[in-house]
Amino acid sequence: MLKTAILLIDCPDRKGIVAAIANFLVHHDANILHADQHQDIDLALFFMRVEFTLDDTRCSEQHFRSTFAPLAEEFQMDWRLNYTDVPQNVAIFVSSYLHCLADLLHRQQTGEFNCNLSLIISNHPSAQALADFHQVPFHYLPVTASTKAYVEAKQLELLAANSIDLVVLARYMQVLSPQFVNAYPRRIINVHHSFLPAFTGARPYHAAFARGVKLIGATSHYVTEVLDEGPIIEQDVVRVSQNDQLSGLMQKGRDLERLVLSRAVRWHLGHRILCYANKTVVFT
Amino acid sequence: MLKTAILLIDCPDRKGIVAAIANFLVHHDANILHADQHQDIDLALFFMRVEFTLDDTRCSEQHFRSTFAPLAEEFQMDWRLNYTDVPQNVAIFVSSYLHCLADLLHRQQTGEFNCNLSLIISNHPSAQALADFHQVPFHYLPVTASTKAYVEAKQLELLAANSIDLVVLARYMQVLSPQFVNAYPRRIINVHHSFLPAFTGARPYHAAFARGVKLIGATSHYVTEVLDEGPIIEQDVVRVSQNDQLSGLMQKGRDLERLVLSRAVRWHLGHRILCYANKTVVFT
Amino acid sequence: MLKTAILLIDCPDRKGIVAAIANFLVHHDANILHADQHQDIDLALFFMRVEFTLDDTRCSEQHFRSTFAPLAEEFQMDWRLNYTDVPQNVAIFVSSYLHCLADLLHRQQTGEFNCNLSLIISNHPSAQALADFHQVPFHYLPVTASTKAYVEAKQLELLAANSIDLVVLARYMQVLSPQFVNAYPRRIINVHHSFLPAFTGARPYHAAFARGVKLIGATSHYVTEVLDEGPIIEQDVVRVSQNDQLSGLMQKGRDLERLVLSRAVRWHLGHRILCYANKTVVFT
Amino acid sequence: MLKTAILLIDCPDRKGIVAAIANFLVHHDANILHADQHQDIDLALFFMRVEFTLDDTRCSEQHFRSTFAPLAEEFQMDWRLNYTDVPQNVAIFVSSYLHCLADLLHRQQTGEFNCNLSLIISNHPSAQALADFHQVPFHYLPVTASTKAYVEAKQLELLAANSIDLVVLARYMQVLSPQFVNAYPRRIINVHHSFLPAFTGARPYHAAFARGVKLIGATSHYVTEVLDEGPIIEQDVVRVSQNDQLSGLMQKGRDLERLVLSRAVRWHLGHRILCYANKTVVFT
């Protein structure tokens, strides 16, 4: 059977890498659909994404992995191989603002994402109806300062039980603990409602309004231990003026949040993102 | 003779302001060309810009001012009246990057600005040729830590001698002293090569590159005592990716700087900007 | 009771208009919240939008109308007065693409629109579930060449029975007859999936892809007898490249369509749009 | 000596292309700096740009060409090899609007372009001073209907005498004959002051203003026999509103024209553009 796979590579730059990979793929009779590469000249790093089809009966995933491993070792590659016929399992965390959740659910229905939406977790009950309408299991887990550790344990249990590959924080207004974050490195995507690094922390629209900026922004990024400091995946902005009061900023911002979060999710699910030096390389 | 004037008003909001101003203009037989107003509902403030023509022989500037004064007092207005047949005098400060200067000079030649470019002051000699080509007097005033106070005194002298109304910092890489800034309140416009408040201070492109942002920005603002904290006039951004190394950011940024600085200068010269609460109201 | 009203005015430009309106409002003790005006100097036209509060017990709507009428006549005004406590009734027409419908329904739920979503009409059954979830009455009216006249009559009946003020064509893929259009002049908003006037007619994404444009756009406009020629309300674009195949254009375009259609609907419902010379004046 | 070269390839897509090219480069000890590729899946076409350094003493240009030729033939490649130490010769054609010319000259001075500005040709004398300031030879060649053929012959002579590689029409308001265009296929870049294909032909700002668009655009493209129909290289837009009269559109448009034209010139000079199916592939 013809299968489509995506190979992501990250290694020190050195002569012959492209030739080695291309020869390997030719040798296994793979058909390249897309190939993108990036070199960081200063840091002497090489990044590649190759999407290809190959005949499963002639080269199984296991065979590919076992024959590629020595090559990868030779070039000191970090590498990931993913087959597109295995959709990833996604959990969405949300609080009381539902616009990003509603948007993600609609995009999933439209076929924009190659994933299973396995789980919605919220510290508010309000997303229940939306989850039901889209037939996604919903878990209401309220959080207080004293129950936070317990709730996180419960959340991690749900993620594990559902073999979750990606956690999307769709305006989830709780800060996750380092333990939680470290359990899903570069597999938790958050949307922050400002143009980072401007206006980190709480109430960024209030801060932007007070500063009198002429554009407001939104940022999607991987979550790391340090709040709002993870690798940025996507940002976008929209123009505001004196005609926009705080509520106007929030309304315009909601559209931005949906756009930057959905792009980040789509790119992550398409294995289009590589991270290094707290930055992302995005092959769009 | 028919003259065009611009009235800028800033006062507490209260019933009857618009009627009072409109009646005053009707009574003086003024013909409104453009009128814009803004209300800050939270702070109960009112802002207005009216551009109108009136017959100088029937209502001189002096007459307008003396009859408008009691009305302005009644409504506690801050107000400014400017006639467009009196171009403002502008001084440009520049260092070694000349792209903003070249842009401003070309726009002036094209007729985009209603002003006299009276003076170019630089701490580098490199702008001399461009100044000569455009026939704008050029003053080379190198600055060191020890001569800074002396140079600023000299600069202020030149500004005074040329009756300068507006100082444009077109990538002038020296920080002006509070004394200098306070001599020209809201009459010094700077361009900062980042999307403020992100990346204040020196080398913002380096900082943006290190942070891995997906858009870079530029900001034009009035200069206040606190570096990079003055009221923002205009901002714009452009998309960057992993394909843009630091030099690419700088190159794209230069285009942004020219755009946001030139807009700020044009709006200031057109009396389109009002300031309050460290923000600007821009009537475009 | 304190009520909020919006007055929209459109008349030949002439001295004294603003004073006359402002005096009228002062006299009726109205409190101006926002006022915007526009003058077309070439055509000598004047446009105004005033939003104000006034005490209903001291000045009823009827009283306002009867006292304003002579003033309006004197200045040859076209004028409309709307009270914000009377939400407009909106009907959405949709075909098989549901992204704009889903977006409008979510925005309505979020409180972005001041309206009643009274009716969804579709020539496909697929929107039924979404309509049910949002509890909006749904009418499935399939259309063929031979039934078109009959269906339009039925649609008009439904609009009349529900006192519809605004019809939104949310990717409704049927061309409405001139009779239908003329029954709701400037009260039918369409979204066209191109940057008009480029790529009018069917399959604009295909045409844009074939032409190799570097940006794709979407346009919301009032529907007139001539297809895709009505007054443009809003447009937006997004960058595309060789990496975007036709399906990529369509996917990016869906986001644009939602944005430009929702803005047009919000502005129309906020009485922010005036039309003249087949153009719109939008007071945002 | 270490030299930098750029290889552009365009051929039918087929297994093994990347491996063949990569192996060739490894074999000649080239060091890849950047590599980009694009596949048109529908048309089964493959495009590649490789920038690399190689030691001239070990592999001369002649040697590279002669050894690469058989490989190219095997894969039916159209290919171009350019060394970056050989700057291209550029001629700029301009009429009375000088903003694009001034911009290109300044960018050249800033080091943005790797080229010789060999020649400025104009049907108006007004660019003389600017050309002199930048020390670029200037030729004033006025055009009338009756002299057009003669002038084109003269222009072609000048291009030939200066070994011109690229002709940039920087708001040159004369239509070139098919003979002229065919003498420099895909080597003439024009800027059109609209978002093509909207508003082709003369006076696009007037047409955009009349249509009431909410964004105006500019387009840079290769010139072909059919006016405004050549492959689009770059487009950009800026928002306009009722506040922008025709002159405002023109002023905003000038900034767009400079941006889209300068990007096209930079990309062309960097050998970043491939054409097919009347479209461009741009490797930025």
GROMACS .gro file of N, CA, C and O in nm, chain B residues 6 24 51 79 91 102 137 170 183 237 244 247 270 274:
model
   56
  290ILE      N    1  -0.664   7.520   1.062
  290ILE     CA    2  -0.696   7.397   1.135
  290ILE      C    3  -0.703   7.430   1.284
  290ILE      O    4  -0.610   7.487   1.340
  308PHE      N    5  -1.992   7.899   1.629
  308PHE     CA    6  -1.886   7.998   1.617
  308PHE      C    7  -1.837   8.005   1.471
  308PHE      O    8  -1.820   8.113   1.414
  335GLU      N    9  -1.095   7.150   1.003
  335GLU     CA   10  -1.021   7.219   0.897
  335GLU      C   11  -1.124   7.301   0.820
  335GLU      O   12  -1.228   7.249   0.779
  363TRP      N   13  -0.646   7.463   2.309
  363TRP     CA   14  -0.672   7.474   2.165
  363TRP      C   15  -0.552   7.532   2.092
  363TRP      O   16  -0.470   7.603   2.149
  375ALA      N   17   1.358   7.048   1.155
  375ALA     CA   18   1.498   7.007   1.160
  375ALA      C   19   1.504   6.855   1.167
  375ALA      O   20   1.427   6.794   1.239
  386ALA      N   21   1.694   6.010   0.360
  386ALA     CA   22   1.676   6.013   0.214
  386ALA      C   23   1.527   6.007   0.180
  386ALA      O   24   1.480   6.076   0.089
  421PRO      N   25   2.057   7.317   0.456
  421PRO     CA   26   2.177   7.345   0.537
  421PRO      C   27   2.211   7.227   0.629
  421PRO      O   28   2.122   7.173   0.696
  454ALA      N   29   1.566   6.102   1.275
  454ALA     CA   30   1.559   6.003   1.166
  454ALA      C   31   1.674   5.904   1.182
  454ALA      O   32   1.767   5.904   1.105
  467ALA      N   33   1.243   7.114   2.612
  467ALA     CA   34   1.239   7.240   2.537
  467ALA      C   35   1.146   7.228   2.416
  467ALA      O   36   1.100   7.328   2.363
  521VAL      N   37   0.427   4.658   1.092
  521VAL     CA   38   0.504   4.534   1.104
  521VAL      C   39   0.521   4.469   0.968
  521VAL      O   40   0.448   4.499   0.874
  528ASP      N   41   1.495   3.474   0.714
  528ASP     CA   42   1.554   3.605   0.742
  528ASP      C   43   1.655   3.595   0.854
  528ASP      O   44   1.619   3.573   0.969
  531SER      N   45   2.055   4.019   0.921
  531SER     CA   46   2.067   4.122   0.817
  531SER      C   47   1.936   4.139   0.741
  531SER      O   48   1.902   4.248   0.696
  554GLY      N   49   0.031   6.809   0.944
  554GLY     CA   50  -0.108   6.834   0.909
  554GLY      C   51  -0.195   6.860   1.032
  554GLY      O   52  -0.316   6.866   1.021
  558LEU      N   53  -0.333   6.461   1.844
  558LEU     CA   54  -0.352   6.515   1.979
  558LEU      C   55  -0.300   6.412   2.078
  558LEU      O   56  -0.309   6.292   2.053
   0.00000   0.00000   0.00000
